[in-house]
mmCIF file of C-alpha atoms and ligand atoms in Angstrom:
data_model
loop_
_atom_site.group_PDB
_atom_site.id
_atom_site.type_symbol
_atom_site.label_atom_id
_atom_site.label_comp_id
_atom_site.label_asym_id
_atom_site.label_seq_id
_atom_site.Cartn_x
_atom_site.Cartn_y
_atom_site.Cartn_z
ATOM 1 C CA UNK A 1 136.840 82.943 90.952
ATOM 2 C CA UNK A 2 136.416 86.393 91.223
ATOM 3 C CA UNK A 3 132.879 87.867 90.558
ATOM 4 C CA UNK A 4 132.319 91.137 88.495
ATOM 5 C CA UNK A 5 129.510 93.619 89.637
ATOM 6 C CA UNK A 6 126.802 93.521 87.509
ATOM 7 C CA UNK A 7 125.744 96.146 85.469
ATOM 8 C CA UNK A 8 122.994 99.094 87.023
ATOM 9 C CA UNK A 9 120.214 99.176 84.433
ATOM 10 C CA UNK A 10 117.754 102.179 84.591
ATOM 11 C CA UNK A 11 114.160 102.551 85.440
ATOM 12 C CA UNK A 12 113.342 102.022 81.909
ATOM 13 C CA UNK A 13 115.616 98.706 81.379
ATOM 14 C CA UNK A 14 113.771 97.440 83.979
ATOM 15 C CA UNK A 15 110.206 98.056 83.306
ATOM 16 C CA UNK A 16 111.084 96.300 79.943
ATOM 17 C CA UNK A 17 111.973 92.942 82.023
ATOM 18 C CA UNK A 18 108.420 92.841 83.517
ATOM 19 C CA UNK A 19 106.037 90.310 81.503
ATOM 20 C CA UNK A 20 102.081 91.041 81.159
ATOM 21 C CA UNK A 21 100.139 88.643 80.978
ATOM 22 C CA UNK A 22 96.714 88.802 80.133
ATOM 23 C CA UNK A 23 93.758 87.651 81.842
ATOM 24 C CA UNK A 24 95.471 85.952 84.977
ATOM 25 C CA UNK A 25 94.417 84.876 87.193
ATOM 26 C CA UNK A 26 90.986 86.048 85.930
ATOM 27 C CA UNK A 27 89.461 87.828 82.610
ATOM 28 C CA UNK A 28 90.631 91.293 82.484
ATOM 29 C CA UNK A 29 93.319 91.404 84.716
ATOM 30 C CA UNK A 30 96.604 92.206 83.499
ATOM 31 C CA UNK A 31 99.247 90.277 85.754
ATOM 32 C CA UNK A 32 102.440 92.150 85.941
ATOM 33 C CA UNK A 33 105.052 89.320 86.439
ATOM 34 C CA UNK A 34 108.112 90.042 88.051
ATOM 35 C CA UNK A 35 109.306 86.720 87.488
ATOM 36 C CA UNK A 36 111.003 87.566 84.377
ATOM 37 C CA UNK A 37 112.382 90.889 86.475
ATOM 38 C CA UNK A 38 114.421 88.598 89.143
ATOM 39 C CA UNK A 39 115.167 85.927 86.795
ATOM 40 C CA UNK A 40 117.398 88.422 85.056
ATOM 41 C CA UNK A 41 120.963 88.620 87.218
ATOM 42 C CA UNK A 42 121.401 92.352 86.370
ATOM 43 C CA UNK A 43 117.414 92.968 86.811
ATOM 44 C CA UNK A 44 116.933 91.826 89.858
ATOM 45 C CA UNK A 45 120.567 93.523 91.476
ATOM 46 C CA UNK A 46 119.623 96.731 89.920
ATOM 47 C CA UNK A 47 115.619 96.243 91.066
ATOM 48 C CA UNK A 48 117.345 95.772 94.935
ATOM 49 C CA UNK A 49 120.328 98.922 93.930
ATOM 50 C CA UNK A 50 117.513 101.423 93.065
ATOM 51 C CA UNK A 51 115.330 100.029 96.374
ATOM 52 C CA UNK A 52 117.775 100.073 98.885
ATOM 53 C CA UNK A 53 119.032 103.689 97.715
ATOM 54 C CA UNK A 54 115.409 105.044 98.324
ATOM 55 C CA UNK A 55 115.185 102.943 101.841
ATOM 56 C CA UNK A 56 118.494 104.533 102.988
ATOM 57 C CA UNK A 57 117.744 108.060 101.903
ATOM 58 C CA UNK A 58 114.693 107.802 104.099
ATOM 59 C CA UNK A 59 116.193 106.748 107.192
ATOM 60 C CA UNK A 60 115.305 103.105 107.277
ATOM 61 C CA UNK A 61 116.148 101.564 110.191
ATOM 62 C CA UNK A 62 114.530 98.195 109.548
ATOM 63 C CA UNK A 63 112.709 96.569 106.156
ATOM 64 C CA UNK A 64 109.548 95.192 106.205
ATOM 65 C CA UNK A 65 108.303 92.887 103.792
ATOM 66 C CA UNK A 66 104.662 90.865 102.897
ATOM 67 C CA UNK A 67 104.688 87.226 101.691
ATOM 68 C CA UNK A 68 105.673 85.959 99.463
ATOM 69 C CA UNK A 69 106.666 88.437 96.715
ATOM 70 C CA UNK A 70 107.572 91.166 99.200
ATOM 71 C CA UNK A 71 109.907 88.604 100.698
ATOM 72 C CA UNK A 72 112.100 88.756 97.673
ATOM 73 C CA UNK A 73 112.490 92.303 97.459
ATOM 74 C CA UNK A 74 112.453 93.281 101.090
ATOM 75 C CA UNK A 75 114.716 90.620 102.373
ATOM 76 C CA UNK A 76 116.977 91.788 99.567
ATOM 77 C CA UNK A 77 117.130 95.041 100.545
ATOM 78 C CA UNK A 78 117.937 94.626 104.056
ATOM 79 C CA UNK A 79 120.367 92.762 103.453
ATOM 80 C CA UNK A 80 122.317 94.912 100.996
ATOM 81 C CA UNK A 81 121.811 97.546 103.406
ATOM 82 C CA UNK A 82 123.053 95.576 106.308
ATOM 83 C CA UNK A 83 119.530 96.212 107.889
ATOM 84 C CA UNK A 84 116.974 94.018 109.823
ATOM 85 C CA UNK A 85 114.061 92.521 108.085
ATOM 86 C CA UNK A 86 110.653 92.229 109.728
ATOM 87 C CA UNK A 87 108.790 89.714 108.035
ATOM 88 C CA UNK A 88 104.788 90.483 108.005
ATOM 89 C CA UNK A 89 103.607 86.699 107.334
ATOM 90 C CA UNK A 90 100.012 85.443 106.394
ATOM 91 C CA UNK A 91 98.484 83.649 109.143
ATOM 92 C CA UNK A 92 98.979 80.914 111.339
ATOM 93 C CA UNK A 93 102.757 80.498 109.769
ATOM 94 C CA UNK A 94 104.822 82.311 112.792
ATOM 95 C CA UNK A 95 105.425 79.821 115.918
ATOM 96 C CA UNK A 96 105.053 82.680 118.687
ATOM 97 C CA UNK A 97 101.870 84.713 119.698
ATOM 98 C CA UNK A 98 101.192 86.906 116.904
ATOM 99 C CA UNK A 99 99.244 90.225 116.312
ATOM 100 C CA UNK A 100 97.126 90.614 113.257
ATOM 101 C CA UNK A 101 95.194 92.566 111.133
ATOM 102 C CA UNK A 102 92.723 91.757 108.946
ATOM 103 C CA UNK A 103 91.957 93.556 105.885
ATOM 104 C CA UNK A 104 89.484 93.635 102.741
ATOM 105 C CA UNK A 105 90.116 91.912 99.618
ATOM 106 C CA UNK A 106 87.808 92.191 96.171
ATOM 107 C CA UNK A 107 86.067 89.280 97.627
ATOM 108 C CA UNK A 108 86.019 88.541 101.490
ATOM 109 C CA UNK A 109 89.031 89.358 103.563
ATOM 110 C CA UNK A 110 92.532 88.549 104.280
ATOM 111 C CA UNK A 111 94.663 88.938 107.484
ATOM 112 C CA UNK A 112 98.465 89.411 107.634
ATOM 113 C CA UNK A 113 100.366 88.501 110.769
ATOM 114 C CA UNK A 114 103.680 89.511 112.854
ATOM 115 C CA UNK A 115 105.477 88.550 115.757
ATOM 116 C CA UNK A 116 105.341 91.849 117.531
ATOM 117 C CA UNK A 117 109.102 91.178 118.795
ATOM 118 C CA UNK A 118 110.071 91.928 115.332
ATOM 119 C CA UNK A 119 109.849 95.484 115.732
ATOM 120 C CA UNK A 120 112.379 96.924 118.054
ATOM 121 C CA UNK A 121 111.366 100.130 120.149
ATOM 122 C CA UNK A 122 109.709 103.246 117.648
ATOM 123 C CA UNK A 123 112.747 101.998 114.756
ATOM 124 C CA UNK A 124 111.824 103.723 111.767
ATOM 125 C CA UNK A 125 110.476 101.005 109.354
ATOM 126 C CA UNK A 126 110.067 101.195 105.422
ATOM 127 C CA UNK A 127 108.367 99.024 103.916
ATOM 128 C CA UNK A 128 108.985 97.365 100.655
ATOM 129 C CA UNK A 129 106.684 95.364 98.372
ATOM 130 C CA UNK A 130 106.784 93.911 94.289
ATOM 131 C CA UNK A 131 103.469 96.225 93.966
ATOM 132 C CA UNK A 132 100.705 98.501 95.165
ATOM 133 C CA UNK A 133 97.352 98.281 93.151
ATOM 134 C CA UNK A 134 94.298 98.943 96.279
ATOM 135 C CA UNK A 135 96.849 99.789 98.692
ATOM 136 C CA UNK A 136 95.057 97.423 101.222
ATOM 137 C CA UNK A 137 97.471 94.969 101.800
ATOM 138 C CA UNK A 138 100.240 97.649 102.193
ATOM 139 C CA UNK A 139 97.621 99.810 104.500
ATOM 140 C CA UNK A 140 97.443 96.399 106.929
ATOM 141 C CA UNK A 141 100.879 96.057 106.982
ATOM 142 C CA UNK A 142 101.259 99.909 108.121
ATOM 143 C CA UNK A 143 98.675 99.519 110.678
ATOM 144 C CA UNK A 144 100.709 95.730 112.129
ATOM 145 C CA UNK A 145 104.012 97.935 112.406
ATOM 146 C CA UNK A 146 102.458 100.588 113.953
ATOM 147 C CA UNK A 147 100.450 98.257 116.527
ATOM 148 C CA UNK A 148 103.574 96.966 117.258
ATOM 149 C CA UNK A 149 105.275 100.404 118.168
ATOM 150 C CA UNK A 150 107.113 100.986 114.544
ATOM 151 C CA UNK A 151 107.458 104.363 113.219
ATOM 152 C CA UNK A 152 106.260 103.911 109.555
ATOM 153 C CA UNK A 153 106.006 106.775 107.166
ATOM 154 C CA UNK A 154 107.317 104.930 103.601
ATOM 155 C CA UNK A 155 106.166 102.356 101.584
ATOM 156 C CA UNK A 156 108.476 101.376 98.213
ATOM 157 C CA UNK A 157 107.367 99.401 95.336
ATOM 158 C CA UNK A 158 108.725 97.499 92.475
ATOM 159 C CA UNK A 159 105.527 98.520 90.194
ATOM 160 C CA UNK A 160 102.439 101.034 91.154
ATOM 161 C CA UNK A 161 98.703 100.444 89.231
ATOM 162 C CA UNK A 162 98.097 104.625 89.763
ATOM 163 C CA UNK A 163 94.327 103.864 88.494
ATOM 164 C CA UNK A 164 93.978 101.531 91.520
ATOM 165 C CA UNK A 165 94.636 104.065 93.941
ATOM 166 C CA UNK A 166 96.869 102.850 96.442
ATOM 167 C CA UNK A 167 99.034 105.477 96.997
ATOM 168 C CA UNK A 168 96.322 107.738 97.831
ATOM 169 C CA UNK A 169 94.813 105.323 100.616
ATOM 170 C CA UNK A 170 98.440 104.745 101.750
ATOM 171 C CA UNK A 171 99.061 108.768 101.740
ATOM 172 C CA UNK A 172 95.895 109.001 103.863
ATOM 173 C CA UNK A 173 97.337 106.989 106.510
ATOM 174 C CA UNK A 174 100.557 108.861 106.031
ATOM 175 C CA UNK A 175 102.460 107.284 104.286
ATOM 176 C CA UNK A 176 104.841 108.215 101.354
ATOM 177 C CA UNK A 177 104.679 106.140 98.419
ATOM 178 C CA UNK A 178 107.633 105.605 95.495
ATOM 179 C CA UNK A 179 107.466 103.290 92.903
ATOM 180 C CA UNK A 180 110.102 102.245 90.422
ATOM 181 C CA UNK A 181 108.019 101.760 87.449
ATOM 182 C CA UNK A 182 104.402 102.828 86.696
ATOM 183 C CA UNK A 183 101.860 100.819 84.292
ATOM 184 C CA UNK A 184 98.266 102.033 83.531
ATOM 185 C CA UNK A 185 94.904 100.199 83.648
ATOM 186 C CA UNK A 186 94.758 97.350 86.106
HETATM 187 P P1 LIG B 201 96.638 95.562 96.827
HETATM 188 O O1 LIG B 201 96.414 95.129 98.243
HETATM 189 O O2 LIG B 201 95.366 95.731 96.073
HETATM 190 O O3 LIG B 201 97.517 96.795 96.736
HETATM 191 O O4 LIG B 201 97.376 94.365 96.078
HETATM 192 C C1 LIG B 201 98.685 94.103 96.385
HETATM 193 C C2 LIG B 201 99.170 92.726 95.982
HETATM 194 O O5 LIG B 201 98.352 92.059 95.000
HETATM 195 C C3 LIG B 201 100.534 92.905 95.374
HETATM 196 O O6 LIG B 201 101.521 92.630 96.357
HETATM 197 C C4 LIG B 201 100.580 91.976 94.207
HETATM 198 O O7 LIG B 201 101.342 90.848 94.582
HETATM 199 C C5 LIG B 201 99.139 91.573 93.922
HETATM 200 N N1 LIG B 201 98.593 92.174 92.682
HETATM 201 C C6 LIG B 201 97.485 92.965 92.583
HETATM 202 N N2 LIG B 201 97.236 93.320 91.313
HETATM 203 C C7 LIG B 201 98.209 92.768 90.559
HETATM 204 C C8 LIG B 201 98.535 92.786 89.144
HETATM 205 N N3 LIG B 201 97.787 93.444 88.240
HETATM 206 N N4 LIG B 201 99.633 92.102 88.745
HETATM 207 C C9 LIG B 201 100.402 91.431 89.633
HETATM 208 N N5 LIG B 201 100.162 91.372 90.957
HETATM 209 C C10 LIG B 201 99.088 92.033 91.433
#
């Protein structure tokens, strides 16, 4: 059976395929689900099309992805792109000796956690997540990559929260942020 490429839908087609729902997972949150986003064939190939176009125009040399969601878009885009993927894992999941940093979360703290073999010499590393609202999870991943001798200087998202003011944080630590799609509020 021969397979068809699918269709390339614009930003705008695919903003429309992410579903808000309110309130999750607590009262006044609005949850931007890309569920609804990968679970459309054409969504999810364009989603990885326009990624992997901005990862190649700035020099990529290896993806890097957080669990889980980041998995799904990173991974993707490595592949297309015939490029590595350095998965940055929560901890005490990888089997080797690990580094790690830990990072703040609205309440308490998180850590995130990568074999340090992953990154090969200064390889320029992008890295690629479903979507920045603090910036603190993508600022701990920048600082893991770096410890481990990456040269990091993009982050890409599926979906930015502007308000939240992660790309700011991230810019501080020099880093340039793109986004696909934008939504206001948090
Ligand atoms: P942050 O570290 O604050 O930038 O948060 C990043 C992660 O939290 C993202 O990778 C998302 O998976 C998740 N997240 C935060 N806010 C939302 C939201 N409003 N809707 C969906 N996911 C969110």
């Amino acid at each position: 059976m021969t397979q068809t490429m699918p269709t390339l839908l614009d930003l705008a087609e695919l903003k429309q395929l992410v579903r808000t729902v309110p309130d999750f997972p607590k009262d006044g949150i609005q949850f931007r689900d890309i569920t609804t986003l990968i679970g459309s064939g054409p969504g999810f190939s364009s989603t990885i099309g326009h990624l992997a176009q901005q990862a190649s125009e700035r020099g990529a040399q290896a993806i890097a992805g957080m669990e889980a969601r980041g998995f799904i878009f990173g991974a993707a885009v490595a592949a297309r792109l015939g490029l590595p993927f350095i998965s940055v894992r929560k901890p005490g999941k990888l089997p080797v000796p690990t580094i790690g940093v830990d990072y703040a979360l609205e309440y308490g703290t998180d850590r995130l956690e990568i074999d340090p073999d992953s990154v090969h010499g200064d390889q320029r590393v992008v890295i690629v997540d479903d979507l920045i609202a603090t910036g603190g999870t993508a600022e701990a991943a920048v600082k893991l990559l770096r410890m481990a001798g990456g040269t990091v200087e993009h982050a890409l998202f599926v979906i930015d929260l502007p308000d939240l003011g992660g790309s700011q944080l991230l810019d501080h630590a020099g880093i340039s942020v793109a986004s696909l799609m934008q939504f206001e509020g948090d």
